[in-house]
Amino acid sequence: PVGVQKPAAPPVKTNLTLDFDPGIIFQSSELSNADRSIPSLEHVFRTFPHVPINIDIKDNDDRLIEHVSNLIDRYNRTDLTVWGHVSSKISKKLYKKKPDMNRFFSMQRVVQLLLLYYSGLLPFVPIRETHLEIFLPQIFKKYLKVTSVSSKPRLVQLIDFLLVRKPLFDHLQKRGIHVYLWVLNNEEEFETASKLGVTGIMTDYPTRLNQYLNTHSDKKTVEKHNENKATDESCPTKAPTPDIF
């Protein structure tokens, strides 16, 4: 309505704990509220029209899904946006809303993926997701050192053994499915992801990651070239979008 002013965007807290870097607190007390304001999704779309963006739909809210979907259409970002959620219920709604949209695996679908992989059936089953975005289990070792979290190291090791498998990642990428690991914040974790050959890394320190990539780019290019020469390229390409799995 005319004369009604939109509420100001809420600012980021002056002290913000980094969930995946225990003990580290981001401080922004020297910044103004305007500099700390949280941008709207529409503002991000307008500011970065050609940058791929990942959206995690946190709430099972049909109005939210509809609004985000409309923004994606308005800014012509279907090919540049990935959305999804850990919940299979929300994930199914997103698939129904936009069947051709890039979408990452829900938790239930990751479990199904592993069952197919270890049963040997994965190469024969079509997959509708376009992105596998999973945590790197070894990052939780940091929590075990600085907190009293009840998570057992053996459980972390088991998840790491079952989930973080280079042959699985290679297979998915040959089928056109991108693989991302989160949230990696130091060089040791960057190196682990690099050796696994993942598509990309999610981090709280993009500058640190960029420095690592610049330092290791020449070496990795040579290694990748040699690896490609020795790789059997007979794996099928990405399967068409199915109504199952």
Tab-separated table of C-alpha atoms in Angstrom:
chain	number	residue	atom	x	y	z
A	1	PRO	CA	0.000	0.000	0.000
A	2	VAL	CA	1.039	3.589	-0.654
A	3	GLY	CA	2.702	5.218	2.323
A	4	VAL	CA	3.511	1.934	4.064
A	5	GLN	CA	7.238	1.558	4.644
A	6	LYS	CA	8.811	-1.869	4.474
A	7	PRO	CA	10.430	-2.979	7.729
A	8	ALA	CA	14.216	-2.754	7.760
A	9	ALA	CA	16.104	-5.983	7.240
A	10	PRO	CA	17.349	-7.438	10.536
A	11	PRO	CA	21.105	-7.082	11.125
A	12	VAL	CA	23.524	-9.927	11.711
A	13	LYS	CA	24.490	-10.262	15.380
A	14	THR	CA	27.605	-8.391	16.417
A	15	ASN	CA	29.018	-11.644	17.819
A	16	LEU	CA	28.308	-14.671	15.675
A	17	THR	CA	29.529	-18.163	16.542
A	18	LEU	CA	30.812	-20.189	13.612
A	19	ASP	CA	29.136	-23.577	13.925
A	20	PHE	CA	31.835	-25.411	12.001
A	21	ASP	CA	34.823	-23.691	13.560
A	22	PRO	CA	34.406	-24.335	17.312
A	23	GLY	CA	35.646	-21.575	19.572
A	24	ILE	CA	35.736	-18.939	16.824
A	25	ILE	CA	33.399	-15.955	17.046
A	26	PHE	CA	32.861	-13.529	14.180
A	27	GLN	CA	32.746	-9.981	15.514
A	28	SER	CA	31.200	-7.120	13.574
A	29	SER	CA	30.594	-4.558	16.304
A	30	GLU	CA	32.542	-1.936	14.347
A	31	LEU	CA	30.096	-2.174	11.423
A	32	SER	CA	26.911	-0.149	11.142
A	33	ASN	CA	23.479	-1.778	11.160
A	34	ALA	CA	23.216	-1.038	7.439
A	35	ASP	CA	26.447	-2.926	6.747
A	36	ARG	CA	25.248	-5.841	8.871
A	37	SER	CA	21.740	-6.033	7.418
A	38	ILE	CA	20.700	-9.442	6.092
A	39	PRO	CA	19.869	-9.140	2.375
A	40	SER	CA	16.639	-10.536	0.993
A	41	LEU	CA	16.749	-13.370	-1.518
A	42	GLU	CA	15.452	-11.023	-4.196
A	43	HIS	CA	18.269	-8.571	-3.472
A	44	VAL	CA	20.796	-11.404	-3.818
A	45	PHE	CA	19.254	-12.479	-7.132
A	46	ARG	CA	19.417	-8.911	-8.455
A	47	THR	CA	22.982	-8.330	-7.269
A	48	PHE	CA	24.407	-11.642	-8.500
A	49	PRO	CA	22.377	-12.492	-11.622
A	50	HIS	CA	24.920	-14.979	-13.016
A	51	VAL	CA	26.183	-16.612	-9.811
A	52	PRO	CA	24.891	-20.109	-8.913
A	53	ILE	CA	23.043	-20.056	-5.593
A	54	ASN	CA	22.109	-22.862	-3.210
A	55	ILE	CA	18.800	-22.532	-1.302
A	56	ASP	CA	17.856	-24.667	1.693
A	57	ILE	CA	14.099	-24.427	2.300
A	58	LYS	CA	14.092	-24.681	6.095
A	59	ASP	CA	10.343	-24.626	6.779
A	60	ASN	CA	7.558	-26.826	5.478
A	61	ASP	CA	5.610	-23.763	4.364
A	62	ASP	CA	3.734	-23.818	1.056
A	63	ARG	CA	3.699	-20.020	0.886
A	64	LEU	CA	7.462	-19.904	1.324
A	65	ILE	CA	7.982	-22.490	-1.410
A	66	GLU	CA	5.636	-20.598	-3.725
A	67	HIS	CA	7.372	-17.280	-3.066
A	68	VAL	CA	10.863	-18.683	-3.672
A	69	SER	CA	9.631	-20.439	-6.812
A	70	ASN	CA	8.186	-17.181	-8.137
A	71	LEU	CA	11.457	-15.348	-7.496
A	72	ILE	CA	13.387	-18.038	-9.348
A	73	ASP	CA	11.057	-17.647	-12.337
A	74	ARG	CA	11.067	-13.848	-12.193
A	75	TYR	CA	14.856	-13.685	-12.347
A	76	ASN	CA	15.197	-16.584	-14.784
A	77	ARG	CA	17.375	-18.615	-12.411
A	78	THR	CA	16.122	-22.172	-12.908
A	79	ASP	CA	19.475	-23.327	-14.288
A	80	LEU	CA	21.504	-21.333	-11.758
A	81	THR	CA	19.737	-22.321	-8.555
A	82	VAL	CA	19.760	-25.492	-6.464
A	83	TRP	CA	17.172	-26.055	-3.765
A	84	GLY	CA	16.188	-28.774	-1.330
A	85	HIS	CA	16.081	-29.779	2.318
A	86	VAL	CA	17.190	-32.611	4.567
A	87	SER	CA	13.510	-33.515	5.063
A	88	SER	CA	12.113	-35.855	2.420
A	89	LYS	CA	8.655	-34.336	2.936
A	90	ILE	CA	9.824	-30.860	1.935
A	91	SER	CA	12.034	-32.279	-0.792
A	92	LYS	CA	9.076	-34.054	-2.405
A	93	LYS	CA	7.093	-30.819	-2.383
A	94	LEU	CA	9.937	-29.031	-4.144
A	95	TYR	CA	10.164	-31.759	-6.777
A	96	LYS	CA	6.421	-31.576	-7.371
A	97	LYS	CA	6.594	-27.789	-7.661
A	98	LYS	CA	9.500	-27.742	-10.112
A	99	PRO	CA	10.389	-31.185	-11.512
A	100	ASP	CA	13.123	-29.738	-13.750
A	101	MET	CA	14.767	-27.719	-10.984
A	102	ASN	CA	18.240	-28.542	-9.664
A	103	ARG	CA	17.757	-30.286	-6.332
A	104	PHE	CA	19.996	-31.855	-3.703
A	105	PHE	CA	19.460	-35.159	-1.899
A	106	SER	CA	17.390	-35.292	1.279
A	107	MET	CA	18.655	-37.401	4.184
A	108	GLN	CA	16.344	-40.268	3.283
A	109	ARG	CA	17.544	-40.186	-0.293
A	110	VAL	CA	21.183	-40.273	0.819
A	111	VAL	CA	20.433	-43.475	2.746
A	112	GLN	CA	18.740	-44.936	-0.334
A	113	LEU	CA	21.724	-43.888	-2.421
A	114	LEU	CA	24.115	-45.750	-0.125
A	115	LEU	CA	21.949	-48.876	-0.139
A	116	LEU	CA	21.972	-48.892	-3.933
A	117	TYR	CA	25.713	-48.240	-4.031
A	118	TYR	CA	26.682	-51.054	-1.673
A	119	SER	CA	24.206	-53.474	-3.242
A	120	GLY	CA	25.727	-52.840	-6.671
A	121	LEU	CA	22.437	-51.612	-8.139
A	122	LEU	CA	23.250	-47.915	-8.394
A	123	PRO	CA	24.492	-47.965	-12.028
A	124	PHE	CA	21.141	-49.371	-13.126
A	125	VAL	CA	18.863	-46.968	-11.255
A	126	PRO	CA	18.008	-43.489	-12.588
A	127	ILE	CA	18.434	-40.540	-10.218
A	128	ARG	CA	16.419	-37.340	-10.322
A	129	GLU	CA	18.601	-35.255	-7.960
A	130	THR	CA	21.332	-33.122	-9.495
A	131	HIS	CA	23.478	-32.413	-6.412
A	132	LEU	CA	24.823	-34.476	-3.526
A	133	GLU	CA	25.621	-32.056	-0.697
A	134	ILE	CA	26.901	-33.810	2.416
A	135	PHE	CA	28.999	-32.996	5.464
A	136	LEU	CA	32.550	-34.254	5.785
A	137	PRO	CA	32.429	-36.477	8.907
A	138	GLN	CA	35.994	-35.668	9.923
A	139	ILE	CA	34.978	-32.076	10.734
A	140	PHE	CA	33.152	-33.375	13.814
A	141	LYS	CA	36.448	-34.461	15.332
A	142	LYS	CA	36.902	-30.788	16.196
A	143	TYR	CA	33.732	-30.888	18.279
A	144	LEU	CA	34.898	-33.935	20.186
A	145	LYS	CA	38.045	-32.060	21.197
A	146	VAL	CA	36.472	-28.819	22.418
A	147	THR	CA	33.016	-29.869	23.613
A	148	SER	CA	31.338	-32.555	25.674
A	149	VAL	CA	29.229	-33.708	22.742
A	150	SER	CA	28.041	-37.263	23.287
A	151	SER	CA	28.864	-38.254	19.701
A	152	LYS	CA	31.165	-41.235	19.696
A	153	PRO	CA	34.332	-41.186	17.568
A	154	ARG	CA	33.514	-44.676	16.297
A	155	LEU	CA	30.180	-43.479	14.936
A	156	VAL	CA	31.920	-40.635	13.118
A	157	GLN	CA	34.426	-43.105	11.685
A	158	LEU	CA	31.629	-45.419	10.534
A	159	ILE	CA	29.767	-42.612	8.772
A	160	ASP	CA	33.014	-41.468	7.192
A	161	PHE	CA	33.743	-44.998	5.961
A	162	LEU	CA	30.276	-45.523	4.473
A	163	LEU	CA	29.589	-42.077	3.058
A	164	VAL	CA	32.877	-40.560	1.924
A	165	ARG	CA	33.835	-42.863	-0.939
A	166	LYS	CA	35.700	-41.585	-3.979
A	167	PRO	CA	34.332	-44.332	-6.282
A	168	LEU	CA	30.805	-43.238	-5.322
A	169	PHE	CA	31.595	-39.589	-6.001
A	170	ASP	CA	33.264	-40.448	-9.307
A	171	HIS	CA	30.262	-42.487	-10.398
A	172	LEU	CA	27.811	-39.708	-9.571
A	173	GLN	CA	29.864	-37.053	-11.335
A	174	LYS	CA	30.110	-39.175	-14.467
A	175	ARG	CA	26.325	-39.203	-14.429
A	176	GLY	CA	26.240	-35.412	-14.249
A	177	ILE	CA	25.537	-35.170	-10.510
A	178	HIS	CA	27.595	-32.579	-8.633
A	179	VAL	CA	29.160	-33.471	-5.276
A	180	TYR	CA	29.732	-30.837	-2.580
A	181	LEU	CA	31.185	-31.184	0.917
A	182	TRP	CA	30.457	-28.881	3.858
A	183	VAL	CA	31.592	-27.048	5.903
A	184	LEU	CA	35.357	-27.163	5.360
A	185	ASN	CA	37.420	-24.416	6.963
A	186	ASN	CA	41.093	-25.363	6.964
A	187	GLU	CA	43.736	-26.573	4.535
A	188	GLU	CA	43.659	-30.158	5.793
A	189	GLU	CA	39.941	-30.363	5.023
A	190	PHE	CA	40.417	-28.644	1.658
A	191	GLU	CA	43.083	-31.211	0.801
A	192	THR	CA	40.787	-34.091	1.754
A	193	ALA	CA	38.074	-32.753	-0.546
A	194	SER	CA	40.594	-32.224	-3.329
A	195	LYS	CA	41.798	-35.823	-3.130
A	196	LEU	CA	38.197	-37.024	-3.245
A	197	GLY	CA	37.697	-35.075	-6.471
A	198	VAL	CA	34.474	-33.372	-5.393
A	199	THR	CA	32.823	-30.708	-7.508
A	200	GLY	CA	32.981	-28.021	-4.850
A	201	ILE	CA	33.440	-27.020	-1.219
A	202	MET	CA	31.246	-25.014	1.146
A	203	THR	CA	33.231	-22.939	3.633
A	204	ASP	CA	33.000	-20.102	6.149
A	205	TYR	CA	36.303	-18.758	4.782
A	206	PRO	CA	36.016	-18.183	1.009
A	207	THR	CA	39.222	-16.109	0.946
A	208	ARG	CA	41.144	-18.911	2.647
A	209	LEU	CA	39.732	-21.452	0.202
A	210	ASN	CA	40.554	-19.212	-2.757
A	211	GLN	CA	44.155	-18.923	-1.560
A	212	TYR	CA	44.379	-22.706	-1.271
A	213	LEU	CA	43.001	-23.181	-4.783
A	214	ASN	CA	45.400	-20.610	-6.237
A	215	THR	CA	48.345	-22.272	-4.513
A	216	HIS	CA	47.425	-25.781	-5.629
A	217	SER	CA	45.806	-25.107	-9.013
A	218	ASP	CA	48.794	-25.995	-11.215
A	219	LYS	CA	49.518	-29.200	-9.319
A	220	LYS	CA	45.884	-30.323	-9.384
A	221	THR	CA	45.547	-29.558	-13.091
A	222	VAL	CA	48.424	-31.909	-13.909
A	223	GLU	CA	47.082	-34.600	-11.575
A	224	LYS	CA	43.593	-34.328	-13.055
A	225	HIS	CA	44.971	-34.577	-16.586
A	226	ASN	CA	46.892	-37.744	-15.733
A	227	GLU	CA	43.874	-39.183	-13.937
A	228	ASN	CA	41.593	-38.559	-16.906
A	229	LYS	CA	44.015	-40.326	-19.234
A	230	ALA	CA	43.883	-43.431	-17.060
A	231	THR	CA	40.123	-43.388	-16.414
A	232	ASP	CA	37.672	-45.636	-18.195
A	233	GLU	CA	35.068	-43.328	-19.701
A	234	SER	CA	32.519	-46.087	-20.267
A	235	CYS	CA	30.236	-45.019	-17.388
A	236	PRO	CA	26.784	-43.909	-18.599
A	237	THR	CA	25.913	-40.231	-18.573
A	238	LYS	CA	23.257	-38.685	-16.390
A	239	ALA	CA	19.984	-40.555	-16.572
A	240	PRO	CA	16.727	-38.811	-17.502
A	241	THR	CA	14.474	-37.580	-14.725
A	242	PRO	CA	12.384	-40.555	-13.551
A	243	ASP	CA	9.264	-40.898	-11.446
A	244	ILE	CA	10.969	-43.400	-9.162
A	245	PHE	CA	13.901	-43.342	-6.750
